[in-house]
Amino acid sequence: MIAYQSLVDHVTAHEGVGDAEEARRAIGAVVSVVAPRIASDTREKLHAALPPALQPADQEGAAETGVTDSGDVARRVARELDRQPERGLYLTGVVLSEIAESSPDLREELAASLPDELAAWVADPVGAAGRSDTGESGAPSRLDEETLRAALNRLPDWEGDTHGLTRTVRLPADRVRPLVDAVERISRDLDHGVHHEVTDDGVAFTVRTASIKAVTTRDIELAERIEQAVAEVGSGGRPGP
């Protein structure tokens, strides 16, 4: 049986997880969302491996439909945690990877019950963790259309699709250089690239994870930081170094 506190500790140890409380809530949310949606025999093995604190109150209510869409799982987990969908996707992957690490005999069956993106976390948690942010090595962990659409609801000035997002900013000529400098500092801070092109009336920024030619969670974080810089520089301010 998986030791509950050990599972919490391992989830908390991931760089992108805030603290033990977030880890505990994420574990509970992921189990409650994923368990009813995986193959029945795998679900039984998962329940047998889970500690009492994670046992569902009513196992009879388990759904028969399988997990076909990582975005749907991410949105459900995100709602339970009051987080954004892309955050839900990341936390779901982290929790599933640690469950698989804690119970290796579940790994193959659990991966087979999940869509490719979540299965990657189970089969290759180290690679998936890197790919979710930077697109490094192997198959990508990219945002699907529904998860991206939810992110764009918060970023209405950005346009594009799962292959890349662009923000066109109209500014006086003397504000373009300060904005570009600010965005380049943000890019260095996040260790994630951004393309810019100066236009006749401002500048356009494009974000995507170049190695996989797709949008990942890191691109959304970068776009949000660019929005902050646009607000500051566009109003006459100069973000600090």
XYZ file of C-alpha atoms in Angstrom:
241
model
C 0.000 0.000 0.000
C 1.157 3.527 -0.799
C 2.128 5.481 2.321
C 0.051 8.666 2.348
C 2.624 10.963 3.960
C 5.338 9.654 1.664
C 3.144 10.410 -1.351
C 2.496 13.933 -0.048
C 6.220 14.476 0.513
C 7.138 13.312 -2.979
C 4.494 15.472 -4.663
C 5.559 18.472 -2.556
C 9.168 17.965 -3.655
C 8.308 18.877 -7.257
C 9.533 22.360 -8.082
C 6.160 23.500 -9.378
C 4.184 22.494 -6.262
C 3.697 25.239 -3.689
C 3.631 23.373 -0.384
C 2.398 20.255 1.404
C -1.155 21.607 1.634
C -1.347 22.084 -2.123
C 0.107 18.588 -2.567
C -2.531 17.044 -0.277
C -5.370 18.823 -2.042
C -3.984 17.923 -5.472
C -3.655 14.241 -4.562
C -7.249 14.101 -3.342
C -8.575 15.921 -6.395
C -6.666 13.799 -8.904
C -7.701 10.515 -7.323
C -11.356 11.566 -7.128
C -11.376 12.672 -10.785
C -9.225 9.974 -12.386
C -10.193 6.831 -10.468
C -13.826 6.666 -11.682
C -12.700 7.144 -15.280
C -10.078 4.437 -15.715
C -10.604 0.774 -16.622
C -12.492 -1.080 -13.883
C -9.753 -3.654 -13.190
C -7.131 -0.903 -13.007
C -9.428 1.103 -10.738
C -9.699 -1.849 -8.348
C -5.914 -2.204 -8.214
C -5.547 1.537 -7.668
C -8.014 1.478 -4.780
C -6.170 -1.493 -3.256
C -2.899 0.445 -3.417
C -4.288 3.685 -1.992
C -4.093 4.500 1.718
C -7.365 4.843 3.688
C -7.194 8.652 3.498
C -7.644 8.437 -0.287
C -10.341 5.790 -0.473
C -13.525 7.133 -2.083
C -16.621 7.199 0.076
C -18.713 5.433 -2.586
C -16.923 3.114 -5.000
C -20.215 1.983 -6.490
C -20.622 5.311 -8.272
C -17.609 4.786 -10.495
C -18.225 5.771 -14.097
C -17.785 3.274 -16.898
C -16.488 5.751 -19.476
C -12.719 5.921 -19.866
C -10.395 8.906 -19.810
C -10.174 10.133 -23.400
C -9.255 13.786 -22.953
C -6.476 15.109 -20.728
C -8.025 18.573 -20.977
C -11.278 17.357 -19.414
C -9.387 15.778 -16.513
C -7.323 18.942 -16.083
C -10.418 21.138 -15.971
C -12.137 18.911 -13.418
C -9.068 18.820 -11.174
C -8.587 22.568 -11.587
C -12.182 23.254 -10.525
C -11.736 21.211 -7.349
C -8.544 23.114 -6.537
C -9.796 26.533 -7.693
C -6.882 26.758 -10.122
C -6.493 27.451 -13.830
C -6.817 24.438 -16.212
C -3.164 24.385 -17.203
C -2.255 24.282 -13.501
C -4.666 21.395 -13.082
C -2.952 19.580 -15.953
C 0.475 19.955 -14.369
C -0.664 18.846 -10.904
C -2.514 15.868 -12.380
C 0.657 14.721 -14.101
C 2.743 15.142 -10.954
C 0.326 13.182 -8.774
C -0.082 10.357 -11.285
C 3.675 10.075 -11.733
C 4.218 9.767 -7.980
C 1.439 7.188 -7.599
C 3.149 5.156 -10.327
C 6.524 5.567 -8.631
C 5.075 4.433 -5.304
C 3.308 1.429 -6.842
C 5.333 0.260 -9.882
C 3.073 -2.732 -10.544
C 0.326 -0.239 -11.417
C 2.423 1.706 -13.904
C 1.701 -0.155 -17.129
C -2.036 -0.601 -16.544
C -2.490 2.959 -15.321
C -0.689 4.364 -18.362
C -2.851 2.228 -20.659
C -6.012 3.758 -19.141
C -4.906 7.353 -19.702
C -4.588 9.644 -22.752
C -1.077 9.984 -24.151
C -0.218 13.205 -22.347
C -1.063 11.862 -18.879
C 0.301 8.414 -19.714
C 3.664 10.079 -20.390
C 3.778 11.261 -16.772
C 3.206 7.688 -15.590
C 5.682 6.067 -17.988
C 8.403 8.733 -17.900
C 7.821 11.241 -15.047
C 11.219 12.922 -15.315
C 10.904 13.493 -19.045
C 7.277 14.573 -18.768
C 8.093 17.112 -16.060
C 10.667 18.718 -18.317
C 8.477 18.587 -21.398
C 5.500 20.199 -19.648
C 7.541 23.369 -19.171
C 10.251 23.419 -21.788
C 9.441 20.822 -24.433
C 12.806 19.119 -23.931
C 13.458 15.562 -25.109
C 11.011 13.093 -26.523
C 7.274 13.376 -27.058
C 5.728 16.673 -25.983
C 3.403 17.518 -23.139
C 1.460 20.299 -24.838
C -1.773 22.129 -24.047
C -4.807 20.751 -25.848
C -7.339 23.045 -27.522
C -9.790 23.202 -24.614
C -7.101 23.962 -22.037
C -5.585 26.590 -24.317
C -8.987 28.177 -24.904
C -9.464 28.529 -21.143
C -6.068 30.216 -20.877
C -6.906 32.604 -23.719
C -10.024 33.698 -21.865
C -7.586 35.346 -19.453
C -5.420 36.635 -22.302
C -7.926 38.185 -24.734
C -5.293 40.172 -26.636
C -3.394 37.037 -27.654
C -4.231 35.169 -30.865
C -3.241 31.793 -32.226
C -3.693 28.108 -31.578
C -1.904 25.173 -29.971
C 1.072 25.769 -32.276
C 1.820 29.304 -31.076
C 0.377 32.552 -29.700
C 0.992 36.134 -30.819
C 0.331 39.467 -29.096
C 0.484 42.652 -31.174
C 1.135 45.764 -29.079
C 0.595 49.245 -30.496
C 2.928 51.753 -28.866
C 4.653 55.058 -29.591
C 8.091 54.442 -31.090
C 9.902 55.595 -27.940
C 8.132 52.917 -25.823
C 9.001 49.951 -28.055
C 12.602 49.515 -26.889
C 11.744 49.639 -23.160
C 9.044 47.020 -23.703
C 11.294 44.724 -25.731
C 13.998 45.036 -23.053
C 11.481 44.189 -20.330
C 10.230 41.135 -22.213
C 13.766 39.931 -22.854
C 14.469 40.128 -19.100
C 11.316 38.110 -18.421
C 12.410 35.551 -21.001
C 15.786 35.182 -19.299
C 14.166 34.907 -15.856
C 11.929 32.086 -17.073
C 14.672 30.548 -19.234
C 12.145 30.381 -22.056
C 12.423 32.083 -25.426
C 10.111 34.627 -27.016
C 10.195 35.992 -30.576
C 9.514 39.662 -31.258
C 9.082 41.680 -34.428
C 8.943 45.466 -34.536
C 5.991 46.696 -36.609
C 5.087 50.076 -38.103
C 3.106 51.028 -35.005
C 4.570 48.899 -32.212
C 5.821 45.354 -31.674
C 4.482 41.789 -31.922
C 5.497 38.977 -29.560
C 5.127 35.266 -30.321
C 5.414 32.501 -27.730
C 5.681 28.776 -28.312
C 7.952 25.964 -27.236
C 10.221 25.833 -30.276
C 11.539 22.298 -29.784
C 8.045 20.820 -30.162
C 6.420 23.656 -32.140
C 3.524 23.855 -29.675
C 2.195 25.833 -26.714
C 3.024 24.538 -23.215
C 2.356 25.769 -19.693
C 5.579 27.779 -19.739
C 4.337 29.706 -22.776
C 1.186 30.706 -20.906
C 3.259 31.863 -17.943
C 5.454 33.869 -20.319
C 2.405 35.435 -22.009
C 0.993 36.474 -18.630
C 4.288 38.091 -17.666
C 4.416 39.896 -21.018
C 0.949 41.294 -20.315
C 2.250 42.764 -17.057
C 5.137 44.384 -18.886
C 2.805 45.779 -21.557
C 0.651 47.359 -18.858
C 3.633 48.918 -17.127
C 5.541 50.173 -20.146
C 2.431 51.187 -22.048
C 1.440 53.451 -19.174
C 4.870 55.093 -19.160
C 6.496 52.926 -16.547
C 9.739 51.010 -16.866
C 9.868 47.593 -15.172
C 12.936 47.198 -13.068
C 15.730 44.749 -13.902
